[in-house]
Amino acid sequence: MESPDIRGGSDAATTLETAEKIILRWDSTTSEEAKENLIFQSDRDEVDRYLQAVDEVQRLVSSVSISDSHHHHEVKARSTIQIAMARLEDELRNILLSQTSTFEPDSLLLDSSASAFATRADLEDNTETVGADEGEGEEQEQEEMNLVLPDGSDSNSGSDPGSSRLSSRRSSCKSTSSIREIDLVSTEAVSDLRSIVHRMIGAGYSRECLQVYGNVRKSAMETIFKQLGIVKLGIGDVQRLDWEAVEVKIRRWIRAAKVCVRVVFSSEKRLCEQIFDGGEIEETCFMEIVKSSALQLFTFPEAISISRRSPEKLFKILDLHDALADLLPDMEEIFNSESSETILVQATEIQSRLAEAARGTLVEFENAIFREPSVVPVPGGTIHPLTRYVMNYLNLIADYKETLEELVMSKPCAGLKCTNDPVKPDMDLSQLEGRTPLALHCIWTMVMLQFNLEGKSLHYKDEALSHIFIMNNVHYIVQKVKSSPELREIIGDLYLRRLTGIFRHAATKYQRATWVRVLNSLRDEGLHVSGSFSSGVSKSALRERFKAFNTMFEEVHRVQSTWSVPDAQLREELRISLSEHLIPAYRSFLGRFRGHIESGRHPENYLKYSVENLETAVLDFFEGYTTAPHLRRSQ
């Protein structure tokens, strides 16, 4: 449509008439052509003529040049402005909608340091390696970020969770320490929106302007949240989910929250700044757009913070806590006005509740160790599942040392003076002066574990096996501490030496319980006969000694080859230690008395094993055989 040029108008009436023609030409209530076309999709000259016409009419409305005698001109001008504002309102809505419809969700998937919040290793480890499922965790990271994942949803196939995939349609990207602002609308559209908003507010139509802008952008924000997988999920909905499902959602929420705060909210704020030029209107509009979405975003961690406490939740709670701690500085920069303070306060309060939940969960973990009720002895005296669970748990605690040292500020309630409970373990905290509260909690956890293991050892009918059980488990504790520099730093070498002494003492007690009787059969006492013309050795007593030794050794071999010492080095040290007592004693006894047996009847019934046979048999000990191997005899 061709509009007249208003630059030639010489007086107010002429100018008004010319401007009115331009504005009425685009009145969609009277013109089919105007209804089917958009001003801002026309050539730029037409856009400029229309905006100039609006400016001229508005200037005339607010000018004293229209006197009372020309009241009809004022009425006409105000009517024209009303028509122009209705048209600009439509243009504003259409520009916003056209820009929103081209939004690409993949443009928000940026490097959000997902590795810092990757799936933690299972607490029950397979073999000695913690974190065997890391590959699986990485695959899960590439799934669609959806707090409630619909059935049949496809993951973002081929995506790299650690890569930056900002849209190619982005014309600019501002990056502070972590905030990344993207262009939610094009630069040209920003200019057009500014020109419309400026005129609507100037004409007194700020309410209509904010309503249109806010409704469209709020709807766009909700669409972005859906594309990121953040759906409306009440506190009760979260708490009814299985924890395994919640763990996946926590990981996805952390990634999505980083995008929401650092990209979506920050970019929305910048867009408001670009269009509204600051002030109260800008802040009101920004809050109208993001408030409900922000409250929806933080419903999920709030539900986690007040859920029932149980040990397996600790590390995901800490992940959420750390994620919020990481985001709060950015939120302070984004929500820095009085009107947006409520969002910042809510996030801070949720972080505090997560901190309290973490502290309470740590105490619950300690209590759970004490209460762990299993009484069925593990076969072969090997490492108890509880020991593996607790030590892997403590290793993960060490991974979160920096956070937990800030959160854990009180010492554990340990020892009789504190608990006044004689059936609970005791710990003298005065011997651990200078250790942090977190270190004391970790040591107290190990004391509780050791106390529980001592109780479980009593269920073994074989005393020697109970000592093997304690030796295995305490040795495992020591090795897990030594294998983690972070945990070793927390525990300290003083307590580590105490634990080392415990498992070595258990090994000594095992040897006494098993081998004292066996070695006693190789002593000379009771073999010599005085006042006789014989050689001075009672052959019948000697035969009984060899027979007793053979029987006891065979029984020990049959039983203890089915026992298990999983650590190869400890197993070898134990064999060497018992060999150092057994082999020399047997060699000496055999050397002194072999001749007496060989000169009698059926020596093969008594001289069944050579020294070499015993040395070979010792290698079967603690291998955890299901059935004892055959014991080789002398030829």
XYZ file of C-alpha atoms in Angstrom:
635
model
C 0.000 0.000 0.000
C 1.290 3.414 -0.954
C 0.963 6.066 1.797
C 1.230 9.855 1.437
C 4.338 11.573 2.709
C 3.610 13.705 5.762
C 6.841 15.674 5.692
C 5.289 18.424 3.603
C 2.529 19.349 6.091
C 2.727 23.036 7.014
C 0.310 23.251 9.916
C -1.221 21.038 12.597
C -4.449 20.351 10.776
C -2.691 19.380 7.544
C -0.186 17.256 9.401
C -2.950 15.507 11.326
C -4.921 14.858 8.174
C -1.908 13.390 6.367
C -0.895 11.233 9.320
C -4.480 10.075 9.783
C -4.630 8.841 6.177
C -1.486 6.744 6.719
C -2.793 5.263 9.963
C -6.303 4.590 8.658
C -4.886 2.919 5.569
C -3.551 0.211 7.969
C -6.753 -0.031 10.035
C -7.616 -3.700 9.824
C -11.190 -3.051 10.948
C -11.950 -1.132 7.756
C -9.489 -2.491 5.214
C -9.231 -6.078 3.965
C -5.804 -5.309 2.571
C -4.646 -4.101 5.977
C -6.108 -7.200 7.588
C -4.159 -9.516 5.309
C -0.803 -7.711 5.506
C 1.583 -6.557 8.184
C 3.273 -3.202 8.309
C 6.599 -4.605 9.520
C 6.620 -7.125 6.696
C 6.350 -4.305 4.156
C 9.288 -2.330 2.812
C 11.154 -0.243 5.364
C 9.977 3.038 3.848
C 6.382 2.100 4.651
C 7.387 1.153 8.192
C 9.138 4.484 8.646
C 6.150 6.440 7.241
C 3.747 4.694 9.609
C 5.916 5.259 12.671
C 6.441 8.891 11.699
C 2.672 9.303 11.335
C 2.154 7.891 14.830
C 4.833 10.241 16.179
C 3.214 13.265 14.540
C -0.253 12.457 15.860
C 1.120 11.817 19.350
C 3.068 15.073 19.220
C -0.051 16.935 18.206
C -2.092 15.269 20.962
C 0.361 16.382 23.621
C 1.054 19.798 22.033
C -0.512 23.079 23.098
C -0.822 23.957 19.411
C -4.291 22.423 19.436
C -6.349 24.957 21.362
C -9.833 24.688 22.792
C -11.194 26.205 19.610
C -9.871 23.224 17.752
C -11.270 20.653 20.135
C -12.540 18.497 17.280
C -8.940 18.146 16.027
C -7.902 16.829 19.456
C -10.723 14.294 19.511
C -9.837 13.209 16.005
C -6.156 12.900 16.937
C -6.925 10.785 20.004
C -9.172 8.524 17.968
C -6.402 8.144 15.403
C -3.886 7.279 18.135
C -6.265 4.645 19.495
C -6.483 3.042 16.055
C -2.696 3.214 15.693
C -2.125 1.594 19.094
C -4.476 -1.275 18.273
C -2.527 -1.806 15.064
C 0.863 -1.626 16.820
C -0.403 -4.082 19.403
C -1.129 -6.565 16.600
C 2.252 -5.871 15.007
C 3.993 -6.392 18.367
C 2.257 -9.726 18.874
C 3.016 -10.924 15.358
C 6.707 -10.031 15.514
C 7.093 -11.809 18.856
C 5.227 -14.884 17.645
C 7.192 -15.073 14.408
C 10.464 -14.997 16.335
C 9.312 -17.517 18.919
C 8.257 -20.004 16.281
C 11.811 -20.246 14.902
C 13.342 -21.179 18.252
C 15.663 -24.187 18.206
C 15.840 -26.183 21.471
C 19.223 -27.680 20.605
C 20.680 -24.195 20.728
C 20.456 -24.311 24.513
C 22.497 -27.460 24.979
C 25.817 -26.015 25.996
C 28.788 -27.227 27.959
C 27.227 -27.406 31.404
C 30.078 -29.286 33.096
C 27.957 -32.409 33.170
C 30.921 -34.494 34.225
C 30.936 -32.837 37.637
C 27.528 -34.322 38.279
C 27.876 -37.635 36.453
C 26.489 -40.824 37.912
C 28.473 -41.845 40.966
C 29.824 -45.394 41.220
C 27.584 -48.010 42.758
C 28.272 -48.389 46.462
C 28.418 -52.142 46.182
C 31.544 -52.464 44.026
C 32.213 -55.275 41.603
C 35.772 -56.443 42.310
C 37.952 -53.729 43.754
C 37.249 -51.061 41.152
C 34.845 -48.302 42.044
C 33.121 -46.700 39.063
C 32.845 -49.655 36.716
C 29.552 -48.257 35.405
C 30.934 -44.904 34.291
C 30.386 -45.746 30.637
C 26.751 -46.459 31.350
C 26.510 -43.158 33.209
C 27.872 -41.307 30.192
C 25.276 -42.940 27.976
C 22.566 -41.864 30.383
C 23.887 -38.300 30.220
C 23.083 -38.270 26.508
C 19.425 -39.115 27.051
C 16.771 -36.475 26.615
C 16.784 -34.008 29.491
C 13.338 -34.671 30.824
C 12.293 -34.622 34.458
C 9.384 -36.872 33.558
C 10.557 -38.897 30.590
C 7.580 -40.040 28.502
C 7.432 -43.629 27.312
C 9.144 -44.044 23.986
C 10.990 -40.729 24.125
C 14.095 -40.672 22.021
C 17.365 -39.412 23.340
C 19.379 -36.769 21.554
C 21.109 -39.295 19.360
C 24.612 -38.439 18.384
C 24.895 -35.597 20.852
C 27.945 -34.985 22.937
C 26.906 -34.078 26.494
C 30.032 -32.025 26.991
C 29.926 -30.068 23.764
C 28.619 -26.594 23.049
C 25.811 -26.674 20.525
C 24.602 -23.097 20.412
C 22.457 -22.427 17.393
C 24.050 -21.233 14.183
C 21.300 -18.620 13.996
C 22.858 -16.869 16.993
C 24.359 -13.591 15.960
C 26.156 -12.902 19.208
C 27.050 -14.498 22.521
C 28.052 -12.649 25.646
C 29.927 -14.768 28.178
C 30.827 -13.782 31.721
C 32.258 -16.374 34.097
C 29.334 -18.681 33.334
C 26.363 -16.693 31.970
C 25.814 -17.110 28.248
C 23.321 -14.829 26.574
C 21.857 -15.778 23.225
C 19.650 -13.836 20.832
C 16.102 -14.973 21.534
C 14.963 -12.753 18.635
C 16.895 -11.344 15.705
C 18.659 -7.990 15.855
C 16.268 -6.536 13.284
C 13.275 -7.726 15.293
C 14.686 -6.126 18.447
C 14.840 -2.800 16.644
C 11.232 -3.126 15.454
C 10.017 -4.194 18.886
C 11.771 -1.229 20.488
C 10.124 1.160 18.070
C 6.672 -0.271 18.807
C 7.122 -0.483 22.594
C 8.525 3.046 22.773
C 5.442 4.456 21.001
C 2.898 2.417 22.928
C 4.355 3.400 26.294
C 4.697 7.019 25.141
C 1.014 7.082 24.176
C -0.047 5.733 27.569
C -0.645 2.165 26.435
C 2.014 0.546 28.638
C -0.480 -1.879 30.210
C -1.594 -3.201 26.816
C 2.015 -3.316 25.645
C 3.216 -5.298 28.686
C 0.251 -7.638 28.497
C 0.962 -8.605 24.889
C 4.721 -8.806 25.347
C 4.461 -10.703 28.627
C 1.896 -13.223 27.388
C 3.853 -14.130 24.269
C 7.242 -14.331 25.970
C 5.810 -16.223 28.952
C 4.332 -18.759 26.558
C 7.699 -18.973 24.812
C 9.392 -19.562 28.170
C 7.002 -22.401 28.939
C 7.738 -23.920 25.537
C 11.484 -23.746 26.189
C 10.992 -25.476 29.544
C 9.040 -28.267 27.884
C 11.748 -28.644 25.257
C 14.309 -28.932 28.060
C 12.147 -31.545 29.757
C 11.117 -29.460 32.754
C 7.449 -30.162 33.308
C 5.127 -29.282 36.153
C 5.853 -31.800 38.876
C 4.486 -31.305 42.379
C 6.381 -32.121 45.553
C 4.113 -35.104 46.177
C 4.711 -36.369 42.635
C 8.479 -36.341 43.172
C 8.291 -38.044 46.544
C 6.183 -40.890 45.162
C 8.834 -41.822 42.595
C 11.316 -44.654 43.133
C 14.703 -43.334 44.162
C 16.359 -44.912 41.113
C 14.096 -42.816 38.894
C 14.737 -39.722 40.991
C 18.509 -40.146 40.596
C 18.173 -39.952 36.819
C 15.937 -36.906 37.107
C 18.384 -35.156 39.427
C 21.164 -35.541 36.890
C 18.928 -34.191 34.133
C 17.601 -31.390 36.328
C 21.117 -30.159 37.050
C 21.928 -29.895 33.365
C 18.592 -28.281 32.546
C 18.811 -25.831 35.475
C 22.191 -24.575 34.300
C 20.730 -23.907 30.871
C 17.612 -22.267 32.326
C 19.513 -19.881 34.580
C 22.634 -19.146 32.561
C 21.059 -19.059 29.116
C 17.269 -18.779 29.195
C 16.713 -16.421 32.144
C 19.779 -14.302 31.404
C 18.868 -14.011 27.707
C 15.278 -13.100 28.575
C 16.527 -10.397 30.906
C 18.829 -9.014 28.227
C 15.960 -8.960 25.726
C 13.863 -6.945 28.187
C 16.791 -4.558 28.663
C 17.197 -4.130 24.909
C 13.521 -3.406 24.334
C 12.419 -1.460 27.421
C 15.547 0.576 28.239
C 15.523 -0.168 31.967
C 13.321 1.108 34.744
C 10.375 -0.356 36.599
C 8.541 -1.422 33.431
C 11.479 -3.558 32.357
C 11.700 -5.324 35.742
C 7.941 -5.831 35.927
C 7.888 -7.352 32.467
C 10.871 -9.625 33.145
C 9.345 -10.956 36.361
C 5.957 -11.474 34.716
C 7.669 -13.681 32.130
C 9.991 -15.790 34.303
C 8.476 -15.943 37.790
C 6.188 -18.940 37.355
C 8.822 -20.833 35.357
C 11.494 -20.119 37.967
C 9.234 -21.316 40.790
C 8.439 -24.420 38.745
C 12.157 -25.047 38.200
C 12.907 -25.060 41.925
C 9.977 -27.245 42.954
C 12.045 -30.337 42.158
C 15.064 -29.690 44.440
C 12.674 -28.474 47.127
C 10.904 -31.844 47.023
C 14.242 -33.643 47.356
C 15.267 -31.461 50.298
C 12.245 -32.476 52.374
C 12.020 -36.118 51.322
C 12.619 -39.022 53.698
C 16.292 -39.352 54.570
C 18.170 -42.513 53.706
C 21.886 -43.130 53.108
C 21.677 -43.771 49.367
C 20.342 -40.232 48.806
C 23.329 -38.349 50.220
C 25.404 -37.897 47.094
C 22.564 -36.825 44.835
C 21.494 -34.365 47.533
C 25.045 -33.020 47.516
C 24.970 -32.828 43.716
C 21.843 -30.680 43.928
C 23.357 -28.580 46.712
C 26.546 -27.987 44.718
C 24.578 -27.216 41.567
C 22.569 -24.555 43.389
C 25.721 -23.166 45.001
C 27.216 -22.948 41.524
C 24.151 -21.189 40.123
C 23.469 -18.721 42.956
C 26.140 -16.157 41.911
C 24.631 -16.111 38.426
C 21.141 -15.806 39.869
C 22.267 -12.867 42.008
C 23.387 -11.148 38.825
C 20.177 -11.944 36.952
C 17.619 -11.452 39.747
C 19.177 -8.304 41.167
C 16.084 -6.174 41.703
C 13.685 -5.896 44.598
C 10.849 -7.395 42.557
C 12.864 -10.526 41.736
C 14.223 -11.046 45.253
C 11.666 -13.764 46.030
C 13.204 -16.116 43.453
C 16.680 -15.629 44.885
C 15.403 -16.132 48.427
C 13.640 -19.348 47.435
C 16.764 -20.784 45.792
C 18.884 -19.871 48.826
C 16.403 -21.453 51.233
C 16.284 -24.654 49.178
C 20.073 -24.832 49.208
C 20.016 -24.476 53.010
C 17.436 -27.249 53.301
C 19.548 -29.468 51.059
C 22.525 -28.800 53.339
C 20.476 -29.800 56.375
C 19.221 -32.891 54.543
C 22.814 -33.864 53.767
C 23.843 -33.533 57.416
C 20.851 -35.551 58.564
C 21.490 -38.214 55.934
C 25.101 -38.593 57.088
C 23.905 -39.263 60.632
C 21.311 -41.685 59.299
C 24.108 -43.519 57.463
C 26.066 -43.904 60.703
C 22.996 -45.223 62.503
C 22.217 -47.616 59.659
C 25.682 -49.178 60.000
C 25.109 -49.795 63.695
C 21.656 -51.262 63.064
C 22.589 -53.461 60.069
C 21.038 -56.730 61.223
C 22.475 -59.543 59.100
C 23.695 -62.487 61.202
C 24.335 -65.159 58.570
C 28.131 -65.511 58.321
C 29.621 -64.836 54.897
C 31.155 -68.072 53.530
C 34.866 -68.532 54.053
C 35.277 -65.446 56.232
C 35.589 -63.195 53.198
C 34.755 -59.497 53.006
C 31.238 -58.707 54.154
C 28.996 -56.743 51.741
C 28.471 -54.173 54.492
C 32.213 -53.495 54.587
C 32.338 -52.924 50.838
C 29.281 -50.688 50.969
C 30.574 -48.551 53.834
C 34.067 -48.099 52.424
C 32.806 -47.209 48.968
C 30.449 -44.767 50.669
C 33.357 -43.199 52.554
C 35.332 -42.959 49.324
C 32.480 -40.987 47.814
C 32.337 -38.820 50.920
C 36.003 -38.050 50.292
C 35.102 -37.022 46.736
C 32.718 -34.472 48.248
C 35.192 -33.382 50.916
C 35.162 -29.714 49.981
C 31.384 -29.450 50.235
C 30.985 -31.641 53.307
C 33.674 -29.820 55.291
C 31.562 -26.685 54.855
C 28.331 -28.435 55.811
C 29.458 -30.723 58.650
C 30.298 -28.448 61.546
C 29.508 -30.579 64.611
C 31.360 -33.611 65.958
C 29.616 -36.992 66.001
C 27.829 -38.075 69.164
C 30.374 -40.812 69.913
C 31.359 -42.671 73.055
C 29.708 -43.662 76.309
C 29.887 -40.122 77.665
C 27.689 -39.000 74.806
C 25.353 -41.915 74.173
C 25.263 -43.449 77.668
C 24.586 -46.730 75.872
C 26.869 -49.617 76.878
C 25.863 -51.687 73.833
C 27.217 -49.049 71.444
C 30.885 -48.689 70.538
C 33.056 -46.195 72.338
C 35.486 -43.700 70.840
C 37.769 -41.359 72.714
C 37.669 -38.119 70.758
C 40.435 -36.631 72.897
C 42.928 -38.833 71.021
C 41.843 -37.237 67.748
C 42.347 -33.585 68.582
C 42.804 -31.379 65.548
C 40.724 -33.520 63.193
C 37.864 -31.801 61.363
C 34.258 -32.652 62.241
C 33.991 -34.447 58.885
C 37.094 -36.527 59.710
C 35.615 -37.457 63.080
C 32.360 -38.512 61.427
C 34.280 -40.714 58.990
C 36.361 -42.280 61.768
C 33.238 -42.785 63.877
C 31.625 -44.524 60.896
C 34.583 -46.900 60.716
C 34.371 -47.524 64.457
C 30.684 -48.384 64.065
C 31.525 -50.682 61.157
C 34.261 -52.439 63.112
C 31.902 -52.849 66.077
C 29.256 -54.383 63.812
C 31.823 -56.731 62.239
C 32.986 -57.879 65.655
C 29.394 -58.840 66.414
C 29.045 -60.715 63.137
C 32.295 -62.608 63.769
C 30.701 -64.232 66.835
C 28.319 -66.142 64.581
C 31.170 -68.283 63.196
C 31.335 -71.648 64.937
C 35.068 -71.908 64.177
C 37.038 -69.427 66.287
C 39.893 -69.348 63.780
C 37.509 -68.435 60.978
C 36.112 -65.555 63.035
C 39.652 -64.145 63.237
C 40.107 -64.600 59.463
C 36.837 -62.692 58.974
C 38.007 -59.766 61.111
C 41.443 -59.804 59.473
C 39.961 -59.755 55.956
C 37.496 -56.978 56.640
C 39.773 -54.654 58.592
C 42.538 -55.204 56.027
C 40.033 -54.235 53.311
C 39.210 -51.060 55.252
C 42.903 -50.174 55.488
C 43.505 -50.814 51.789
C 40.503 -48.710 50.748
C 41.768 -45.823 52.852
C 45.274 -46.143 51.443
C 43.994 -46.311 47.865
C 42.229 -42.949 48.184
C 44.561 -40.006 48.913
C 41.524 -37.877 49.747
C 40.105 -40.386 52.250
C 43.539 -41.025 53.738
C 43.979 -37.309 54.319
C 40.608 -37.191 56.086
C 41.205 -40.274 58.265
C 44.840 -39.550 59.102
C 47.760 -41.936 59.590
C 47.245 -42.254 63.354
C 43.929 -44.042 63.034
C 45.188 -45.925 59.987
C 48.029 -47.381 62.074
C 45.500 -48.408 64.700
C 43.476 -50.282 62.084
C 46.613 -51.946 60.746
C 47.363 -53.193 64.248
C 43.853 -54.622 64.511
C 44.047 -56.796 61.402
C 47.582 -57.957 62.220
C 46.436 -58.912 65.713
C 43.541 -60.854 64.166
C 46.034 -62.738 61.965
C 48.070 -63.650 65.056
C 44.958 -64.838 66.876
C 44.062 -66.995 63.879
C 47.468 -68.690 63.969
C 47.163 -69.395 67.674
C 43.639 -70.771 67.330
C 44.609 -73.087 64.458
C 48.234 -74.100 64.779
C 49.050 -74.348 68.473
C 47.435 -77.807 68.731
C 48.953 -78.908 65.429
C 52.458 -77.799 66.408
C 52.100 -79.313 69.876
C 51.907 -82.729 68.232
C 55.462 -82.140 66.925
C 56.994 -81.570 70.370
C 59.332 -84.074 72.056
C 57.526 -84.120 75.397
C 56.079 -87.538 76.235
C 58.003 -89.436 73.574
C 61.072 -90.453 75.567
C 61.075 -93.492 77.830
C 63.518 -93.558 80.756
C 65.023 -96.711 82.369
C 64.699 -98.841 79.270
C 67.153 -100.776 77.101
C 65.481 -99.341 74.011
C 66.562 -96.213 72.165
C 64.724 -94.081 74.672
C 61.782 -93.277 72.350
C 58.352 -94.820 72.746
C 57.460 -96.022 69.255
C 53.788 -96.346 70.143
C 53.695 -92.767 71.414
C 55.606 -91.640 68.332
C 53.196 -93.392 66.017
C 50.294 -91.681 67.810
C 52.030 -88.322 67.388
C 52.482 -88.769 63.627
C 48.950 -90.039 63.358
C 47.583 -87.066 65.330
C 49.577 -84.596 63.246
C 48.398 -86.153 59.988
C 44.787 -86.109 61.095
C 44.884 -82.501 62.308
C 46.753 -81.224 59.266
C 44.404 -83.013 56.886
C 41.417 -81.499 58.678
C 42.948 -78.001 58.632
C 43.768 -78.371 54.954
C 40.276 -79.666 54.129
C 38.588 -76.802 55.969
C 40.886 -73.848 55.420
C 41.363 -74.391 51.685
C 37.687 -73.410 51.454
C 38.291 -70.231 53.450
C 38.968 -67.077 51.516
C 41.548 -64.319 51.828
C 40.720 -62.211 48.748
C 43.760 -59.959 48.890
C 46.624 -61.789 47.162
C 49.374 -60.075 49.128
C 47.703 -60.687 52.483
C 47.035 -64.297 51.514
C 50.695 -64.827 50.620
C 51.916 -63.149 53.809
C 49.639 -65.371 55.893
C 50.891 -68.516 54.164
C 54.506 -67.472 54.622
C 53.896 -66.757 58.292
C 52.289 -70.120 59.012
C 54.938 -71.892 56.893
C 57.683 -70.279 58.956
C 56.215 -71.995 62.020
C 54.970 -75.247 60.493
C 57.636 -76.321 57.999
C 60.755 -76.016 60.225
C 58.954 -77.753 63.095
C 57.827 -80.638 60.873
C 61.215 -80.927 59.161
C 62.978 -81.141 62.528
C 60.495 -83.635 63.967
C 60.639 -85.783 60.838
C 64.421 -85.704 60.799
C 64.719 -86.785 64.401
C 62.124 -89.542 64.417
C 61.729 -90.836 60.845
C 64.103 -93.742 61.491
C 62.074 -94.967 64.430
C 58.952 -95.230 62.296
C 60.668 -96.663 59.203
C 62.121 -99.511 61.274
C 58.647 -100.529 62.412
C 55.603 -102.024 60.744
C 53.600 -100.119 58.087
C 55.627 -96.867 58.178
C 53.553 -95.488 55.254
C 50.583 -95.158 57.610
C 52.485 -92.640 59.719
C 55.016 -91.009 57.413
C 52.307 -89.858 55.009
C 53.697 -86.438 54.054
C 57.093 -85.091 53.144
C 58.169 -81.540 53.869
C 57.589 -80.759 50.200
C 54.062 -82.164 50.455
C 53.296 -79.748 53.273
C 54.822 -76.810 51.407
C 52.581 -77.594 48.432
C 49.523 -78.108 50.608
C 49.955 -74.701 52.266
C 49.415 -73.115 48.841
C 45.825 -74.386 48.920
C 45.000 -72.463 52.073
C 42.581 -69.486 51.829
C 41.853 -70.014 48.136
C 38.114 -70.242 48.731
C 37.699 -73.604 47.021
C 34.192 -74.993 46.937
C 35.629 -78.457 47.573
C 39.017 -79.023 49.168
C 41.653 -80.270 46.688
C 43.281 -83.651 47.102
C 46.185 -83.706 49.559
C 49.230 -85.274 47.932
C 51.199 -87.916 49.902
C 54.772 -89.123 49.885
C 55.556 -91.900 47.435
